Amino acid sequence: MSSKDESVFKDRRDKLVEIAARHAEETPSAGHSIALMTEGGHALAPAQLEQRRLIHREDSVRRQSDAFREIRTRLLELAGSQNFITLVVSVSPHSGGSFVARNLAAAFAFDETKTSLLIDCNLRYPNQHKELGVDPAKGGLIDYLEHPIRGLKSIIYQTGIPRLRLVPAGTSRENSGEFFSSFRMRAMLDSLRCRYSDRYLFLDGPAVNGSPDARILSDLADFVVVVVGYGRDTPAAVNQAVANFETSKLAGVVFNQSS
Ligand SMILES: Nc1ncnc2c1ncn2[C@@H]1O[C@H](COP(=O)(O)OP(=O)(O)O)[C@@H](O)[C@H]1O
Ligand SMILES: [Mg+2]
């Protein structure tokens, strides 16, 4: 995570904490807790987690897991006591946006007082279910948005990682923007966030370059994390990508090196 301009971040943090505090006053009942819920099935072993390109607690991936914990700490500092929605997007495809979204969600789930929900919002090229080895037999996000009667519960899948759940994208679609700007999408996220005060939501969006979705999704998120492919994305491309988002939502830039 870059610490480009600490003073800008400090101003932003003060503002965000103020907003979070105001919101907390409006919603005095903190919601229920699901962090201690029981997990069906077996938790995955470290080797299985590495296959899914996921951090774990063993020393072999210490450097990476520390980096994700650091981002977690930063987001929690920005938000104050309220749970929140984080959009993770890469500057260009294959830079590691989905990798970062998945691992950041896992880093939140490592904390036994929190749960995380990763929502695959790349409707054209969904991949989180494949990476996590989840069979989205009961459909996903799109299927729910088209037929909300199915209920939210049916599209939330266990991942084998305690306290980390996945909402897969579901049936893939070309024109996803209209779904993301719909009232139903916003209502769904509100309901997922407000149901449990210890649940943190992560939206895995398509890359900023090549799709308007990242920008549309940022309207639904409290924070945006931009992933830069180290040695892939030029400084000009990074600046152009970052300019898409409200500065008050921009929580940071992650430089990711995939090999
Ligand atoms: N830091 C990393 N370490 C190992 N594999 C990575 C890393 N970053 C990305 N990858 C892998 O590279 C591929 C492309 O990354 P992905 O997260 O799908 O990119 P994007 O979502 O930006 O298109 C995936 O197979 C992913 O697991
Ligand atoms: Mg992706």
Coordinates of C-alpha atoms and ligand atoms in Angstrom, one line a residue:
M1 CA 0.0 0.0 0.0
S2 CA 1.5 3.3 -0.9
S3 CA 1.7 6.1 1.6
K4 CA 1.8 8.8 -1.1
D5 CA 0.3 11.7 0.6
E6 CA -0.1 11.3 4.3
S7 CA -1.7 14.8 4.9
V8 CA -4.4 14.1 2.3
F9 CA -5.1 10.8 3.9
K10 CA -5.2 12.3 7.3
D11 CA -7.8 14.9 6.2
R12 CA -9.8 12.2 4.6
R13 CA -9.6 9.9 7.6
D14 CA -10.9 12.7 9.9
K15 CA -13.8 13.2 7.5
L16 CA -14.6 9.5 7.3
V17 CA -14.4 9.0 11.0
E18 CA -16.8 11.9 11.4
I19 CA -19.2 10.4 8.8
A20 CA -19.0 7.0 10.4
A21 CA -19.7 8.5 13.8
R22 CA -22.7 10.3 12.4
H23 CA -24.0 7.1 10.8
A24 CA -23.6 5.2 14.1
E25 CA -25.8 7.7 15.8
E26 CA -28.5 7.1 13.2
T27 CA -28.4 3.4 13.7
P28 CA -28.2 2.8 17.4
S29 CA -28.9 -1.0 17.2
A30 CA -25.6 -2.5 16.1
G31 CA -27.1 -5.6 14.5
H32 CA -26.5 -9.2 15.3
S33 CA -23.2 -11.0 15.4
I34 CA -22.3 -13.9 13.1
A35 CA -18.6 -14.1 13.7
L36 CA -19.1 -17.0 16.1
M37 CA -21.4 -19.0 13.9
T38 CA -20.4 -22.6 13.2
E39 CA -18.9 -23.5 9.9
G40 CA -20.2 -26.5 8.0
G41 CA -17.6 -28.7 6.3
H42 CA -13.9 -28.7 6.9
A43 CA -11.5 -25.8 7.0
L44 CA -8.9 -26.0 4.3
A45 CA -5.3 -26.9 5.0
P46 CA -2.5 -24.4 4.2
A47 CA -1.5 -26.3 1.0
Q48 CA -5.1 -26.1 -0.2
L49 CA -5.2 -22.4 0.6
E50 CA -2.0 -21.8 -1.4
Q51 CA -3.6 -23.6 -4.4
R52 CA -6.4 -21.0 -4.2
R53 CA -3.8 -18.3 -4.0
L54 CA -4.8 -17.4 -0.5
I55 CA -2.9 -16.2 2.5
H56 CA -2.8 -18.3 5.7
R57 CA -1.2 -18.3 9.1
E58 CA 2.0 -20.3 8.3
D59 CA 5.4 -18.6 8.0
S60 CA 5.8 -19.4 4.2
V61 CA 3.4 -16.6 3.3
R62 CA 4.2 -14.3 6.2
R63 CA 5.2 -11.3 4.0
Q64 CA 2.0 -11.4 2.0
S65 CA -0.3 -12.0 4.9
D66 CA 1.4 -9.1 6.8
A67 CA 0.7 -6.8 3.8
F68 CA -3.0 -7.7 3.7
R69 CA -3.3 -7.3 7.5
E70 CA -1.8 -3.8 7.1
I71 CA -4.4 -2.9 4.5
R72 CA -7.1 -4.3 6.9
T73 CA -5.8 -2.1 9.7
R74 CA -5.8 0.9 7.5
L75 CA -9.4 0.4 6.4
L76 CA -10.5 -0.2 9.9
E77 CA -8.8 3.0 11.0
L78 CA -10.5 5.0 8.2
A79 CA -14.0 3.6 9.0
G80 CA -14.1 3.9 12.8
S81 CA -16.5 1.4 14.4
Q82 CA -18.8 0.9 11.5
N83 CA -18.7 -2.1 9.2
F84 CA -18.2 -1.1 5.5
I85 CA -18.1 -2.0 1.8
T86 CA -14.8 -2.0 0.0
L87 CA -14.5 -2.0 -3.8
V88 CA -11.2 -3.6 -5.1
V89 CA -10.4 -2.9 -8.7
S90 CA -7.3 -3.2 -10.8
V91 CA -6.0 -0.6 -13.2
S92 CA -5.9 -3.1 -16.1
P93 CA -7.1 -6.7 -16.4
H94 CA -4.8 -9.4 -14.9
S95 CA -3.0 -6.9 -12.6
G96 CA -4.3 -8.8 -9.6
G97 CA -7.5 -7.1 -8.5
S98 CA -9.3 -10.3 -7.8
F99 CA -6.3 -11.7 -6.0
V100 CA -6.1 -8.7 -3.7
A101 CA -9.9 -8.7 -3.2
R102 CA -9.9 -12.3 -2.2
N103 CA -6.9 -12.0 0.2
L104 CA -8.2 -8.8 1.8
A105 CA -11.5 -10.6 2.5
A106 CA -9.5 -13.5 3.9
A107 CA -7.5 -11.1 6.1
F108 CA -10.7 -9.8 7.6
A109 CA -11.9 -13.3 8.2
F110 CA -8.7 -14.2 10.0
D111 CA -9.9 -11.9 12.8
E112 CA -12.2 -14.1 14.8
T113 CA -14.5 -11.2 15.7
K114 CA -15.2 -10.5 12.0
T115 CA -16.7 -12.1 9.0
S116 CA -16.2 -11.2 5.4
L117 CA -18.3 -11.5 2.3
L118 CA -16.6 -11.4 -1.1
I119 CA -19.0 -10.5 -3.9
D120 CA -17.8 -11.2 -7.4
C121 CA -18.9 -8.2 -9.4
N122 CA -17.0 -9.1 -12.6
L123 CA -20.1 -10.2 -14.5
R124 CA -18.3 -10.6 -17.8
Y125 CA -15.4 -12.6 -16.6
P126 CA -16.3 -14.0 -13.2
N127 CA -13.5 -16.0 -11.6
Q128 CA -13.7 -16.0 -7.7
H129 CA -15.8 -19.2 -7.6
K130 CA -13.2 -21.0 -9.7
E131 CA -10.3 -19.7 -7.7
L132 CA -12.0 -20.6 -4.4
G133 CA -13.3 -24.0 -5.7
V134 CA -16.9 -23.1 -5.2
D135 CA -19.6 -24.7 -7.4
P136 CA -22.2 -21.9 -7.8
A137 CA -25.0 -24.4 -8.5
K138 CA -27.7 -22.2 -6.9
G139 CA -26.8 -19.2 -8.9
G140 CA -25.2 -15.9 -7.8
L141 CA -25.5 -12.1 -7.8
I142 CA -27.1 -11.7 -11.3
D143 CA -29.6 -14.5 -10.6
Y144 CA -30.6 -12.8 -7.4
L145 CA -30.9 -9.4 -9.0
E146 CA -33.1 -10.9 -11.7
H147 CA -35.2 -13.0 -9.3
P148 CA -34.9 -11.6 -5.7
I149 CA -37.7 -14.1 -4.7
R150 CA -34.9 -16.7 -4.5
G151 CA -33.7 -15.0 -1.3
L152 CA -30.2 -13.8 -0.4
K153 CA -29.3 -16.9 1.5
S154 CA -29.2 -19.1 -1.5
I155 CA -26.4 -17.1 -3.2
I156 CA -24.1 -17.0 -0.2
Y157 CA -21.6 -19.9 -0.3
Q158 CA -19.1 -21.3 2.2
T159 CA -15.5 -21.2 1.0
G160 CA -13.7 -23.6 3.4
I161 CA -12.1 -20.6 5.0
P162 CA -13.8 -19.9 8.4
R163 CA -15.9 -16.8 8.4
L164 CA -15.3 -16.0 4.6
R165 CA -18.3 -16.3 2.4
L166 CA -18.6 -15.8 -1.4
V167 CA -21.4 -14.4 -3.5
P168 CA -20.4 -15.6 -7.0
A169 CA -21.4 -13.6 -10.0
G170 CA -23.8 -16.1 -11.4
T171 CA -24.9 -16.2 -15.0
S172 CA -22.4 -14.0 -16.9
R173 CA -23.7 -10.9 -18.6
E174 CA -22.4 -8.3 -21.1
N175 CA -24.2 -5.2 -19.9
S176 CA -23.5 -5.3 -16.2
G177 CA -23.7 -1.5 -15.6
E178 CA -27.4 -1.4 -15.5
F179 CA -27.5 -4.1 -12.7
F180 CA -25.0 -2.2 -10.6
S181 CA -26.9 1.1 -10.9
S182 CA -30.2 -0.5 -10.0
F183 CA -32.1 0.1 -6.8
R184 CA -32.1 -3.7 -6.1
M185 CA -28.3 -3.8 -6.1
R186 CA -28.1 -1.0 -3.5
A187 CA -30.9 -2.5 -1.4
M188 CA -29.1 -5.9 -1.5
L189 CA -25.8 -4.4 -0.3
D190 CA -27.6 -2.4 2.5
S191 CA -29.3 -5.5 3.6
L192 CA -26.1 -7.6 3.6
R193 CA -24.2 -5.0 5.5
C194 CA -26.8 -4.0 8.1
R195 CA -27.9 -7.6 8.9
Y196 CA -24.6 -8.2 10.8
S197 CA -22.5 -5.5 12.3
D198 CA -19.4 -7.7 12.2
R199 CA -19.7 -8.5 8.4
Y200 CA -17.4 -6.7 6.0
L201 CA -18.2 -6.6 2.3
F202 CA -15.7 -6.8 -0.5
L203 CA -16.7 -6.1 -4.1
D204 CA -14.4 -7.6 -6.7
G205 CA -14.9 -5.3 -9.7
P206 CA -13.6 -5.4 -13.3
A207 CA -10.5 -3.4 -14.1
V208 CA -10.9 0.4 -14.4
N209 CA -9.5 0.4 -18.0
G210 CA -12.0 -1.1 -20.4
S211 CA -15.2 -1.0 -18.4
P212 CA -17.3 1.7 -16.8
D213 CA -18.4 -0.8 -14.1
A214 CA -15.6 0.1 -11.6
R215 CA -16.8 3.6 -11.4
I216 CA -20.4 2.7 -11.1
L217 CA -19.6 0.2 -8.4
S218 CA -17.6 2.9 -6.5
D219 CA -20.9 4.7 -5.9
L220 CA -22.0 1.7 -3.8
A221 CA -18.8 1.4 -1.8
D222 CA -17.4 3.2 1.2
F223 CA -13.8 2.7 0.2
V224 CA -12.0 1.9 -3.0
V225 CA -8.7 0.1 -3.2
V226 CA -6.9 0.3 -6.6
V227 CA -4.5 -2.5 -7.6
V228 CA -1.6 -1.6 -9.8
G229 CA 0.2 -4.4 -11.7
Y230 CA 3.8 -3.8 -10.8
G231 CA 5.7 -3.3 -14.0
R232 CA 2.5 -3.6 -16.0
D233 CA 0.6 -0.4 -15.4
T234 CA 2.3 2.9 -16.3
P235 CA 2.1 5.9 -13.9
A236 CA -0.1 7.7 -16.4
A237 CA -2.5 4.7 -16.5
V238 CA -2.5 4.7 -12.7
N239 CA -3.3 8.4 -12.4
Q240 CA -6.0 8.1 -15.0
A241 CA -7.6 5.1 -13.1
V242 CA -7.4 6.8 -9.8
A243 CA -9.1 9.9 -11.2
N244 CA -12.3 7.9 -11.7
F245 CA -13.0 7.8 -7.9
E246 CA -14.0 10.3 -5.3
T247 CA -10.9 11.1 -3.4
S248 CA -12.8 10.7 -0.1
K249 CA -13.3 7.0 -0.9
L250 CA -9.9 6.2 -2.2
A251 CA -8.3 4.2 0.7
G252 CA -5.1 3.3 -1.1
V253 CA -3.2 1.9 -4.0
V254 CA -1.7 -1.6 -3.8
F255 CA 1.3 -2.4 -6.0
N256 CA 0.9 -6.1 -6.9
Q257 CA 3.6 -8.3 -8.4
S258 CA 2.2 -11.6 -9.5
S259 CA 5.5 -13.5 -10.0
Ligands
LIG1 N1 0.6 -11.5 -6.0 C1 0.2 -12.6 -6.6 N2 0.7 -13.8 -6.3 C2 0.4 -14.9 -7.0 N3 -0.6 -15.0 -8.0 C3 -1.1 -13.8 -8.3 C4 -0.8 -12.6 -7.7 N4 -1.5 -11.6 -8.2 C5 -2.2 -12.2 -9.2 N5 -2.0 -13.5 -9.3 C6 -2.7 -14.4 -10.2 O1 -2.6 -13.8 -11.5 C7 -3.8 -14.0 -12.2 C8 -4.5 -12.7 -12.6 O2 -4.9 -12.1 -11.4 P1 -6.4 -11.5 -11.1 O3 -6.4 -11.3 -9.6 O4 -7.4 -12.4 -11.7 O5 -6.3 -10.2 -11.9 P2 -7.5 -9.1 -12.3 O6 -8.6 -9.4 -11.3 O7 -6.8 -7.8 -12.0 O8 -7.8 -9.4 -13.7 C9 -4.7 -14.9 -11.3 O9 -4.5 -16.3 -11.7 C10 -4.1 -14.6 -9.9 O10 -4.4 -15.7 -9.0
MG2 MG -10.6 -9.8 -11.6

